[in-house]
Amino acid sequence: MTDTMRAIVFDRYGDPSVLREARVPVPVRRAGQVLIRVRATGVNPADGKWRSGMFERSRPLRFPHIGGYDVAGEVVAADAGDLAPGTRIVALLDVVAQGGYAEYAVVDRGSVAVIPDRLSFEDAATLPTPGLTGVQMIEEQLDVQPGQTILLTGATGAVGRFALHAALGRGARVVAAVRAKHVAMAEALGATRAIALGEGVSAEGAWTGAPFDHVADTVGGAVVADLCRRVRADGRIRTVSTTPIPSDGLPVAPVFFGVHADAARLAELARAAAEGDVVVEIAARLPLAETAEAQARVDAGTGGGRIVLIP
Ligand SMILES: NC(=O)c1ccc[n+]([C@@H]2O[C@H](COP(=O)([O-])OP(=O)(O)OC[C@H]3O[C@@H](n4cnc5c(N)ncnc54)[C@H](OP(=O)(O)O)[C@@H]3O)[C@@H](O)[C@H]2O)c1
């Protein structure tokens, strides 16, 4: 192993053109961390938001910064007696530390799950951010109970698919609000009911059923506001979107939440993915050198599929 590695870095906030390939030092593992040889990195919508400077005030990055926070690969080094070199793992990296658009990455042991034999590195790399976000929204933020009716917006997106799977697994009824062109897909994924959102469809008129117990939102903005008015006054609205939902006239205020690392839930997601219970399609596999192209495509929307980079 050499002391330096290939990575995609940026030195200032901006559009995908700020990304450049560089040779940088291999990150140094501290006690309690794992050094990974990265084999696949998932590209998330959030990657472009961090790159653009959206979170500059609340969580500034240090430059040069390596983006990419969903990695799958092999253990190079870990604490003595823990994960053996070569063990296949998947992890959610800490954003403000060094990321995974690189040949190597370090991650806290508590953010790591072992990949089941049947799951490829590429499929594993689609899991951490969307999977943990979707599951945490349903299980931690909403504590969805059997028989409850949940409104889930963007249910065919990456986060939405995992939220749908988690909510159905808890015995909830899920009303999936998606673009008109995704209604059939939402039904195929098992939504109890799928309705069209936006694109000239009156959201208010689209739902005349009983009030929702809770709302799980992955879309944000005014387009979901009418439907959110149908939540019970004692219900909750949780959103992961950085586009706020206008709160005028809503029975309860929408609350934003951010994903956090969770090794046990990540292991469970990897098991479910290996069994084929929940799948995020891979929209494209691109070499690491094409990170800017990958981010531009994700910024424009990939229809719920994930782009995976191969270093
Ligand atoms: N807070 C957190 O910790 C956290 C974690 C993960 C993700 N997020 C955020 O959550 C959002 C979803 O992430 P993702 O990975 O699931 O993205 P994704 O895979 O691109 O899915 C987004 C879904 O929402 C749909 N959508 C977008 N705009 C819409 C609109 N105006 N009306 C109806 N449907 C719309 C998309 O449809 P089309 O594909 O047809 O556009 C797609 O199905 C992103 O904003 C992401 O940054 C936040």
PDB file of C-alpha atoms in Angstrom, residues 10 12-16 18 45-56 61 295 299:
ATOM      1  CA  PHE A  10     -12.815  20.411  -4.229  1.00  0.00           C
ATOM      2  CA  ARG A  12     -14.126  25.885  -2.905  1.00  0.00           C
ATOM      3  CA  TYR A  13     -17.913  25.658  -3.058  1.00  0.00           C
ATOM      4  CA  GLY A  14     -19.503  25.668  -6.496  1.00  0.00           C
ATOM      5  CA  ASP A  15     -21.015  23.617  -9.331  1.00  0.00           C
ATOM      6  CA  PRO A  16     -19.598  20.207 -10.346  1.00  0.00           C
ATOM      7  CA  VAL A  18     -15.011  22.633  -8.902  1.00  0.00           C
ATOM      8  CA  PRO A  45     -28.364  14.366  -3.810  1.00  0.00           C
ATOM      9  CA  ALA A  46     -26.789  15.673  -0.597  1.00  0.00           C
ATOM     10  CA  ASP A  47     -23.286  15.388  -2.086  1.00  0.00           C
ATOM     11  CA  GLY A  48     -24.042  18.208  -4.516  1.00  0.00           C
ATOM     12  CA  LYS A  49     -25.616  20.289  -1.745  1.00  0.00           C
ATOM     13  CA  TRP A  50     -22.463  20.021   0.386  1.00  0.00           C
ATOM     14  CA  ARG A  51     -20.345  20.837  -2.688  1.00  0.00           C
ATOM     15  CA  SER A  52     -22.493  23.891  -3.529  1.00  0.00           C
ATOM     16  CA  GLY A  53     -22.044  25.373  -0.040  1.00  0.00           C
ATOM     17  CA  MET A  54     -25.666  24.960   1.078  1.00  0.00           C
ATOM     18  CA  PHE A  55     -24.508  24.021   4.591  1.00  0.00           C
ATOM     19  CA  GLU A  56     -21.569  26.444   4.717  1.00  0.00           C
ATOM     20  CA  LEU A  61     -16.090  22.094   5.270  1.00  0.00           C
ATOM     21  CA  GLN A 295     -22.994  14.659  -9.494  1.00  0.00           C
ATOM     22  CA  ASP A 299     -28.393  17.107  -9.304  1.00  0.00           C
TER      23      ASP A 299
END
